[in-house]
Coordinates of C-alpha atoms (C1' of nucleotides) in Angstrom, one line a residue:
Chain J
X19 CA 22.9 69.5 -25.9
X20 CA 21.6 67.5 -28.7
X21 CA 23.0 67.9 -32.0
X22 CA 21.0 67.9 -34.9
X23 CA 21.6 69.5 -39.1
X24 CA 19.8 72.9 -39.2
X25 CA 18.4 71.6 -42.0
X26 CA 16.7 68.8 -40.9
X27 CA 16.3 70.6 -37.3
X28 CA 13.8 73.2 -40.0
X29 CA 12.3 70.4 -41.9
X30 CA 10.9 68.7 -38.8
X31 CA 9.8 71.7 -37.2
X32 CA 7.3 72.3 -40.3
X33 CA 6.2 69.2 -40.6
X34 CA 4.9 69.3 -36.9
X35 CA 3.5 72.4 -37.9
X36 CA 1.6 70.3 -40.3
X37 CA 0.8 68.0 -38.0
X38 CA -0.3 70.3 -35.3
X39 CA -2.4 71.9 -37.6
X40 CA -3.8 69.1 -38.8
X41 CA -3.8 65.8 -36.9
X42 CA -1.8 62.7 -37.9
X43 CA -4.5 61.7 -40.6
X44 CA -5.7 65.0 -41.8
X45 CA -1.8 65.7 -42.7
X46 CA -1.6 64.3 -45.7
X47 CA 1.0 63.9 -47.8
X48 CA -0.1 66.6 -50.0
X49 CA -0.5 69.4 -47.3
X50 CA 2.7 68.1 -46.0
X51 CA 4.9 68.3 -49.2
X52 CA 3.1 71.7 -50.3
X53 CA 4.3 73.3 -46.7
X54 CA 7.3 71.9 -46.8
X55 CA 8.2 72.7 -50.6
X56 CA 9.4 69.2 -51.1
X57 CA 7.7 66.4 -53.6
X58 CA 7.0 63.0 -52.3
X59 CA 10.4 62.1 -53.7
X60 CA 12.0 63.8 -51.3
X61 CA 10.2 63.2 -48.4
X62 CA 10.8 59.6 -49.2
X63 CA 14.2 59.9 -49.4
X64 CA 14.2 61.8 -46.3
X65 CA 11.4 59.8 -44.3
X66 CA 11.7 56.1 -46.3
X67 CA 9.2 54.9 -43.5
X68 CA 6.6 57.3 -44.9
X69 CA 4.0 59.1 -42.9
X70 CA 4.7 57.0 -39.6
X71 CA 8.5 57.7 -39.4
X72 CA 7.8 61.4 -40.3
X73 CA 5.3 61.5 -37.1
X74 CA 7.2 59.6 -35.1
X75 CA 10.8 61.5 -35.5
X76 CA 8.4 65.0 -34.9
X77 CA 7.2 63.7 -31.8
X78 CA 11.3 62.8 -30.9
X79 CA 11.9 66.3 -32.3
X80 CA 9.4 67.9 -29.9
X81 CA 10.2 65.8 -27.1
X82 CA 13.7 66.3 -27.3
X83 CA 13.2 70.3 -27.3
X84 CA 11.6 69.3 -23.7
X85 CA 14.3 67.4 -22.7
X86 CA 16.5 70.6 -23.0
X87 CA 14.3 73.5 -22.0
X88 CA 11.7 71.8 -19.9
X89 CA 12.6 68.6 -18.2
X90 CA 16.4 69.4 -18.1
X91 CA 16.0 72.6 -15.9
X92 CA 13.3 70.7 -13.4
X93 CA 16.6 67.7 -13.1
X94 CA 19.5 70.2 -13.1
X95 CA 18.5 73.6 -11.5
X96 CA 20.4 73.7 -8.4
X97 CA 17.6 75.8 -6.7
X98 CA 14.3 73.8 -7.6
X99 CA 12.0 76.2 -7.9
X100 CA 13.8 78.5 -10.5
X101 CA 13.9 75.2 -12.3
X102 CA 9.8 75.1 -12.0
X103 CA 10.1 78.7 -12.8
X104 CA 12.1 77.5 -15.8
X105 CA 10.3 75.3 -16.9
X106 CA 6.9 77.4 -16.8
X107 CA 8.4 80.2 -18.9
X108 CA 9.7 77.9 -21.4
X109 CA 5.6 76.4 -21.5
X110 CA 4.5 79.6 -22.0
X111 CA 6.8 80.6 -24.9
X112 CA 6.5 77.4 -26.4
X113 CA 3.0 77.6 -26.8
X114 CA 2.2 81.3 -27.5
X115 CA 4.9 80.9 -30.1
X116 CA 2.5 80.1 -33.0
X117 CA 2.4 76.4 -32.1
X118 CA -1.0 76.7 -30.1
X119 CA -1.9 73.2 -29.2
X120 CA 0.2 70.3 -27.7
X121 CA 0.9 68.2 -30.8
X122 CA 1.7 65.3 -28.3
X123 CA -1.4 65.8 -26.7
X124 CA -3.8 66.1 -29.7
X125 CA -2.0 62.6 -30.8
X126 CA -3.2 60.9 -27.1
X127 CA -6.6 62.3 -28.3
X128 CA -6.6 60.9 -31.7
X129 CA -7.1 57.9 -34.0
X130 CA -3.4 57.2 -34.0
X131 CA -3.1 57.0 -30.6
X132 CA -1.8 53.6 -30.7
X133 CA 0.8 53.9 -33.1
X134 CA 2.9 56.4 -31.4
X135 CA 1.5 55.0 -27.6
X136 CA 4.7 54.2 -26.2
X137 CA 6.4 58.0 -27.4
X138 CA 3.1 59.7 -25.5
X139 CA 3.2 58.0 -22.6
X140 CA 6.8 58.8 -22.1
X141 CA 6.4 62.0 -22.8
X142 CA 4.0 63.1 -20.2
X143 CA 5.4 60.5 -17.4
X144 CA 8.8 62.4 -17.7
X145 CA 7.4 65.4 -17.9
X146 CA 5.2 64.7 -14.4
X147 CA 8.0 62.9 -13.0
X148 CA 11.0 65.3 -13.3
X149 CA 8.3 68.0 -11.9
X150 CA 7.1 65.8 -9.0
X151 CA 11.7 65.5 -8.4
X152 CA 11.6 68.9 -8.2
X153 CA 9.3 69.5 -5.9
X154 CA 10.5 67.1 -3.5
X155 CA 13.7 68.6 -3.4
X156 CA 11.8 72.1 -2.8
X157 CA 11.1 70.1 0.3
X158 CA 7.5 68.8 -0.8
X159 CA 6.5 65.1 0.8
X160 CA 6.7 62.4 -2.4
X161 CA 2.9 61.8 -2.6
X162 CA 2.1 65.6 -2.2
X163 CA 4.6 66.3 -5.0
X164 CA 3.2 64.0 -7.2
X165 CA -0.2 65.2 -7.0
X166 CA 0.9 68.8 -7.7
X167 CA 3.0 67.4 -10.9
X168 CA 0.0 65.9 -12.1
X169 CA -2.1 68.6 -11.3
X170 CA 0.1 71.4 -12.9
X171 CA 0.5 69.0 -16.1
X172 CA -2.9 68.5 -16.4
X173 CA -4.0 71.9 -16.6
X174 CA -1.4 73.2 -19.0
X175 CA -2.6 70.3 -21.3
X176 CA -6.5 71.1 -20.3
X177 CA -5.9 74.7 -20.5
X178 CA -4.4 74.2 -23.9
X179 CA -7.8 72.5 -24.9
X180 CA -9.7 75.4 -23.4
X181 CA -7.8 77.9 -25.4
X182 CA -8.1 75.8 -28.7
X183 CA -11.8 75.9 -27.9
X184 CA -12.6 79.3 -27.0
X185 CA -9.7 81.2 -29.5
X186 CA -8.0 82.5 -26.5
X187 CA -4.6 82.2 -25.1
X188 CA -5.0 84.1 -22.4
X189 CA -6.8 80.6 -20.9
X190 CA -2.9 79.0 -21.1
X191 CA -1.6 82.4 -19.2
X192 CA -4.3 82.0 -16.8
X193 CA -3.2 78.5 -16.0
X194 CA 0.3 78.9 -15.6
X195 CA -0.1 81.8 -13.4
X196 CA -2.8 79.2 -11.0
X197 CA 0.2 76.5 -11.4
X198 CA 2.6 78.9 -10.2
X199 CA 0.6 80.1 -6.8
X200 CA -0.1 75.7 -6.4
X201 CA 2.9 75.4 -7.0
X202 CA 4.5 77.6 -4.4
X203 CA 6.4 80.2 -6.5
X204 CA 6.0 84.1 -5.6
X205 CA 3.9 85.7 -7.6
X206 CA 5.6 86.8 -11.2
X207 CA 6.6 90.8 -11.2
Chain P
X28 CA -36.3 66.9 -19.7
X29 CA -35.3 66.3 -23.4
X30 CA -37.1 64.0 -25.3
X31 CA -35.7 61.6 -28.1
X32 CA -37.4 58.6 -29.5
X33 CA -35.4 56.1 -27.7
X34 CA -34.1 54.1 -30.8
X35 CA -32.7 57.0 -32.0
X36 CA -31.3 58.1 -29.2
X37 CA -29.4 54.7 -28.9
X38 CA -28.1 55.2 -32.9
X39 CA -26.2 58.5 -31.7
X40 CA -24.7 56.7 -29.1
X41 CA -23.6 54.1 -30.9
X42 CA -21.7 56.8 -33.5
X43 CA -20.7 58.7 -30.7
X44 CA -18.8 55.7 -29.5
X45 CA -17.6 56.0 -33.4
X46 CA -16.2 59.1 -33.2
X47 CA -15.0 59.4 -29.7
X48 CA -12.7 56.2 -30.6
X49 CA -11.3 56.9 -33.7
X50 CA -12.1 60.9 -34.5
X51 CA -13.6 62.8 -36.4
X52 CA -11.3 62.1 -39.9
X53 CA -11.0 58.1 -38.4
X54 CA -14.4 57.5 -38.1
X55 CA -15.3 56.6 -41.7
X56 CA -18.8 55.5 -43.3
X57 CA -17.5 51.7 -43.4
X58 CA -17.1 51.8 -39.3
X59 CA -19.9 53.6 -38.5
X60 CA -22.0 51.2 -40.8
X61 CA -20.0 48.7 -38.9
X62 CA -20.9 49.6 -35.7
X63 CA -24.4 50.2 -35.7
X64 CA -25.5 47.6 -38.1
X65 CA -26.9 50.1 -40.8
X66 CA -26.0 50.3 -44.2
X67 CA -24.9 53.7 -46.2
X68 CA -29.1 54.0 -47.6
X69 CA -30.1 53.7 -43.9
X70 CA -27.5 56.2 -42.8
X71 CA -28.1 58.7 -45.0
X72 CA -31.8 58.7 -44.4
X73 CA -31.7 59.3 -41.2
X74 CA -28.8 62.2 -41.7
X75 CA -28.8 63.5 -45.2
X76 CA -26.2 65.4 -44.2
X77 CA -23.9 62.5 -44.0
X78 CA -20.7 62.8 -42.1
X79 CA -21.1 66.2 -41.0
X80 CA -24.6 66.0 -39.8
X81 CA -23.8 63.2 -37.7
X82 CA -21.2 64.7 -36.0
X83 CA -23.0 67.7 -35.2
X84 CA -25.9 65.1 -34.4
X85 CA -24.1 63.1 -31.6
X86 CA -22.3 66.9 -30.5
X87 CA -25.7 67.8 -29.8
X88 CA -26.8 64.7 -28.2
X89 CA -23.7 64.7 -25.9
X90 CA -24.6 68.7 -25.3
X91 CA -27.9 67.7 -24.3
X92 CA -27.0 64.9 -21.6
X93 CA -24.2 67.4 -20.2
X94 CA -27.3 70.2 -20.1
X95 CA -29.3 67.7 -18.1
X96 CA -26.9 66.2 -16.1
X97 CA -24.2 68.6 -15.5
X98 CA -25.7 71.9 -16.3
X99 CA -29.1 71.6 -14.9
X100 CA -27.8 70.8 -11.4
X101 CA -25.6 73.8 -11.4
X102 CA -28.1 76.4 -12.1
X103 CA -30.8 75.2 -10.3
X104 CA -30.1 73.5 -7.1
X105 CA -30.8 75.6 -4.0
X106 CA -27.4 74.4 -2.7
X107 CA -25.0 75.4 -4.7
X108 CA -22.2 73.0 -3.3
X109 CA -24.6 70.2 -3.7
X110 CA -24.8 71.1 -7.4
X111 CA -21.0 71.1 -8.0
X112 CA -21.3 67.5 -6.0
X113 CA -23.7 66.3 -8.2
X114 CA -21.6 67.6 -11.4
X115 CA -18.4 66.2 -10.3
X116 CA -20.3 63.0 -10.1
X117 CA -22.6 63.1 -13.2
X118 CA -18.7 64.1 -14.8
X119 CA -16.8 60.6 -12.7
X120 CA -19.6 58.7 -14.0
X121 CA -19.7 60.1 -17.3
X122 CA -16.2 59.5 -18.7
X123 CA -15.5 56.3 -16.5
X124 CA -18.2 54.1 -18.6
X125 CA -16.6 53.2 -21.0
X126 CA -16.3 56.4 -22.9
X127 CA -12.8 57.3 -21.8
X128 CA -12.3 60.8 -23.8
X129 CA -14.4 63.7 -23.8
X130 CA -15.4 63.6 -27.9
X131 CA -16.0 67.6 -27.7
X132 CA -12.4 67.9 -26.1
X133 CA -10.9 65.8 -28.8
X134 CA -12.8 67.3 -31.7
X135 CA -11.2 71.0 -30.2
X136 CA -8.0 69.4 -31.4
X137 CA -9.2 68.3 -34.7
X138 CA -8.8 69.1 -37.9
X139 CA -12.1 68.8 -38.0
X140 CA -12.5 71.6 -35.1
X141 CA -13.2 74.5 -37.5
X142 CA -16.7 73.2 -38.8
X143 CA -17.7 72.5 -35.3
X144 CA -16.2 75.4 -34.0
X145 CA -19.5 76.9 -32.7
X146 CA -20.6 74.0 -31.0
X147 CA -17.4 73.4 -28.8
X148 CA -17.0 76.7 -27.7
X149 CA -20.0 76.8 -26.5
X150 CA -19.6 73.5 -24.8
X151 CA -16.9 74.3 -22.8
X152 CA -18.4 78.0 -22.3
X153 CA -21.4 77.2 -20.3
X154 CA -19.4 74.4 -18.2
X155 CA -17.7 77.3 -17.1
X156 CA -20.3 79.7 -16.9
X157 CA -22.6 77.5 -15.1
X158 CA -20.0 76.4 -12.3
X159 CA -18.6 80.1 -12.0
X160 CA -22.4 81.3 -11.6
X161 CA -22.7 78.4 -8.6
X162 CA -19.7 78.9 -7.1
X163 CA -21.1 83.4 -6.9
X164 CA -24.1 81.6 -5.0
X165 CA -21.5 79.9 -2.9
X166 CA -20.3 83.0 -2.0
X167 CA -16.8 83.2 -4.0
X168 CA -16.1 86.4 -5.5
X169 CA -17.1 86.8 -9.3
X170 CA -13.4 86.8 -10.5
X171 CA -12.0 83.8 -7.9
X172 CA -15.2 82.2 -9.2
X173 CA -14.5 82.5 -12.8
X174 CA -10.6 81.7 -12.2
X175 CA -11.6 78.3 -10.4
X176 CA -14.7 77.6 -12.8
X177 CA -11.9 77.5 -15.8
X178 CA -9.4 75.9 -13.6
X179 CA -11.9 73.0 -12.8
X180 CA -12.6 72.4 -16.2
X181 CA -9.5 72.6 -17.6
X182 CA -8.5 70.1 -15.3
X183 CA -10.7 67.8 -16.2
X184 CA -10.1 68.0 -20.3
X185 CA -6.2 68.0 -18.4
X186 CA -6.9 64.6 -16.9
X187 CA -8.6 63.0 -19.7
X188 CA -5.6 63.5 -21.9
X189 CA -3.5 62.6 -19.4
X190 CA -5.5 59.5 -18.5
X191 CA -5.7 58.5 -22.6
X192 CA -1.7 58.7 -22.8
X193 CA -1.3 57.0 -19.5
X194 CA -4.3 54.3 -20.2
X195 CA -4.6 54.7 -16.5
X196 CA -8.2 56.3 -15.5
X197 CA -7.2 56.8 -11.9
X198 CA -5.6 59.8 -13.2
X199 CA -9.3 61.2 -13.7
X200 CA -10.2 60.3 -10.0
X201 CA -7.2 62.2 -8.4
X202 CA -8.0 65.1 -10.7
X203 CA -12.0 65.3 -9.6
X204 CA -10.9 64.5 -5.8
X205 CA -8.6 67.8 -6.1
X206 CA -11.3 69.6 -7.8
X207 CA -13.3 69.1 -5.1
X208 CA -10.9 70.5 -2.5
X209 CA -10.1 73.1 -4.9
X210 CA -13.8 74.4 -5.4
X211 CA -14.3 74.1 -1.1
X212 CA -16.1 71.0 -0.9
X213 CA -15.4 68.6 2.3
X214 CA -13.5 65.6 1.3
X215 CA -15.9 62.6 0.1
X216 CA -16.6 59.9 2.0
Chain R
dC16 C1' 36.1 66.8 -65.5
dC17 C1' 34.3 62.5 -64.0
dG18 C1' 31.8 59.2 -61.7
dA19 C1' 29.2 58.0 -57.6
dA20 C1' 25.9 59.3 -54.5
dA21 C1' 22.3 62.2 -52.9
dT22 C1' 18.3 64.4 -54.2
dT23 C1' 14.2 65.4 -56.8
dG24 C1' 9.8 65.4 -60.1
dT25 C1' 6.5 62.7 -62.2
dA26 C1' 3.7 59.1 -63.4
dC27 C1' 1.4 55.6 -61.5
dC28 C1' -0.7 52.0 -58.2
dG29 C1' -4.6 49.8 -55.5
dA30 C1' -7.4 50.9 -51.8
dA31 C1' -10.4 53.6 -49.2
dC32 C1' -12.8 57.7 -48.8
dG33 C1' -17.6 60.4 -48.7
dG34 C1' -21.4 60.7 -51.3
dT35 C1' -25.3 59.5 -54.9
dA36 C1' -28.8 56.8 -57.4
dC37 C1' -32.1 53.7 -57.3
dA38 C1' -34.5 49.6 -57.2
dA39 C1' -36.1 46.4 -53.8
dT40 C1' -38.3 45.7 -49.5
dG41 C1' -40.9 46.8 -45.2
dA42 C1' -44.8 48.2 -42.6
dG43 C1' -48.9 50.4 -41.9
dT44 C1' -53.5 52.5 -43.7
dC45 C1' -57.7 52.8 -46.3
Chain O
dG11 C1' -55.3 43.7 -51.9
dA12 C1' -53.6 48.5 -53.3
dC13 C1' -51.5 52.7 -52.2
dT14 C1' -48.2 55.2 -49.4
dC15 C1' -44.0 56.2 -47.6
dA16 C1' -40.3 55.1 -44.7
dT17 C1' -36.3 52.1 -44.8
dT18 C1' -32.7 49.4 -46.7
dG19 C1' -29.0 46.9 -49.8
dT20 C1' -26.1 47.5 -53.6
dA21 C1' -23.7 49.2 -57.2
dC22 C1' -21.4 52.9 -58.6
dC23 C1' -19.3 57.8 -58.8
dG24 C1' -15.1 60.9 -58.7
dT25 C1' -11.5 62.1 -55.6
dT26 C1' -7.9 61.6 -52.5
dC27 C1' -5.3 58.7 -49.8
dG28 C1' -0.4 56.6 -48.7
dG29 C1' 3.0 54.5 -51.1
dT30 C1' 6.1 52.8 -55.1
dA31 C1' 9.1 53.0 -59.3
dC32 C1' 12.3 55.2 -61.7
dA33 C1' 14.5 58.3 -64.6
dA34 C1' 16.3 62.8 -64.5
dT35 C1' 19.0 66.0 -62.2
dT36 C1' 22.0 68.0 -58.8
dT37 C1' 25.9 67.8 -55.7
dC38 C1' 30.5 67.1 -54.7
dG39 C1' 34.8 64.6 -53.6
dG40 C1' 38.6 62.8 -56.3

DNA sequence: CCGAAATTGTACCGAACGGTACAATGAGTC
DNA sequence: GACTCATTGTACCGTTCGGTACAATTTCGG
């Protein structure tokens, strides 16, 4: 488990907020000091890199949260489908939780896309590549499992767009319950 | 068939190209003066709106092309599978020259997303009404047609973010190859 | 209670932003 | 050639941007 100051662990989760809401270059400093209650001062001293390092350790925040509760059950669970089962709850609470889009995902979409390239690309390899394991070990052939991962990845991140779009979760709920049939889970109770 | 003097149909690509590349916040005047040779006088002739009305200029344009190209075929051809073919290629075609992110999808994840907010949803509405409407003709149920219409789509949006963070556009091939099965087309040749 | 270090507010910087004003051109028409 | 009217370049506006400097304050171990 990764160990990180409440403090800090708080700070970082509204600044994503901010940048969620926002994008990386509509979150300007203003919007992110007056959510945070801190001056630029602070967020200086906190963030001396400014706007970049703040970005950058929210994307490390975020993708550490999926290391634990998304990728680490797809690696770990010793029956790999209650790990995919796992790991499609813990999508679907992360995202109706207030925090609507993919943060990670608006940042592939957006004008800093090549600052943070490297941290995005990671992010979604792991997460197709710890899916595609755990499908193998469900007893799917590699290439088959790959496609699937890719598949199911791509429409959360899709079906995140479409729900942005339209207003409407229920797209996201939708999607996780078609990734769940593809994906060969029993249908939830 | 739409008609657009051709000139000016050219300008909104060029600042479509703007905006798909660097956003809606990125894409300043200086670029967009850059890129299509015109100074601010000339830009703010032809869109007195400035910023705002050129966004919603090039949305349209790109609404318009997906009408003709994507839409049209849906509704109107007498085979309804042969009109999801020709939309999954119109789509292939679309987003592999050159113009590697859907600019609709991206602006859904904007800040910028609340002043076009009309325009998107709308967008991404008739995709799905269209191809759910084809796919009745097919001879899918209304609600498996509406669940696969959404899925289809969202697969798409799914791929091109997937593609951007993975600067790999194969990604976008495997997801319309799927799509294909998926909607009960026979495997290309 | 003291001193060092962490934290903060405030004033300020140059640059870039979107937008405006307007005079100078351009092209076509009588 | 003169009269339009569309088109363009340029200088300029106020605002906001990310970032810096630094003094004042708070915190806290000794």
């Amino acid at each position: 488990m990764r160990r990180i100051a409440p403090d800090r662990d708080q700070l970082l989760g509204t600044v994503a907020e901010v940048f969620r809401e926002h994008g990386y270059e509509g979150a300007s400093l203003a919007l992110i000091g007056g959510a945070t209650g801190l001056g630029k001062g602070s967020l200086y001293h906190f963030f001396p890199g400014g706007k970049e390092e703040m970005a950058r350790a929210v994307i490390t925040h975020i993708d550490g949260w999926f290391a634990d509760n998304v990728f680490a059950p797809l690696r770990d669970s010793g029956d790999p489908l209650a790990g995919i089962e796992q790991m499609l709850e813990a999508t679907d609470s992360y995202f109706r939780s207030g925090r609507r889009v993919c943060l990670i995902g608006a940042f592939a979409l957006d004008d800093s896309r090549d600052l943070f390239a490297g941290q995005i690309r990671d992010y979604f390899g792991r997460w197709v590549t710890h899916l595609a394991g755990a499908l193998v070990r469900s007893g799917r052939r590699p290439d088959e499992a790959s496609e699937l991962a890719e598949e199911a990845v791509a429409a959360i991140q899709g079906a995140l767009t479409l729900a942005r779009a339209a207003s409407d979760l229920d797209v996201l709920s939708r999607a996780l319950r078609r990734s769940r049939m593809r994906l060969g889970l029993p249908a939830k109770i």
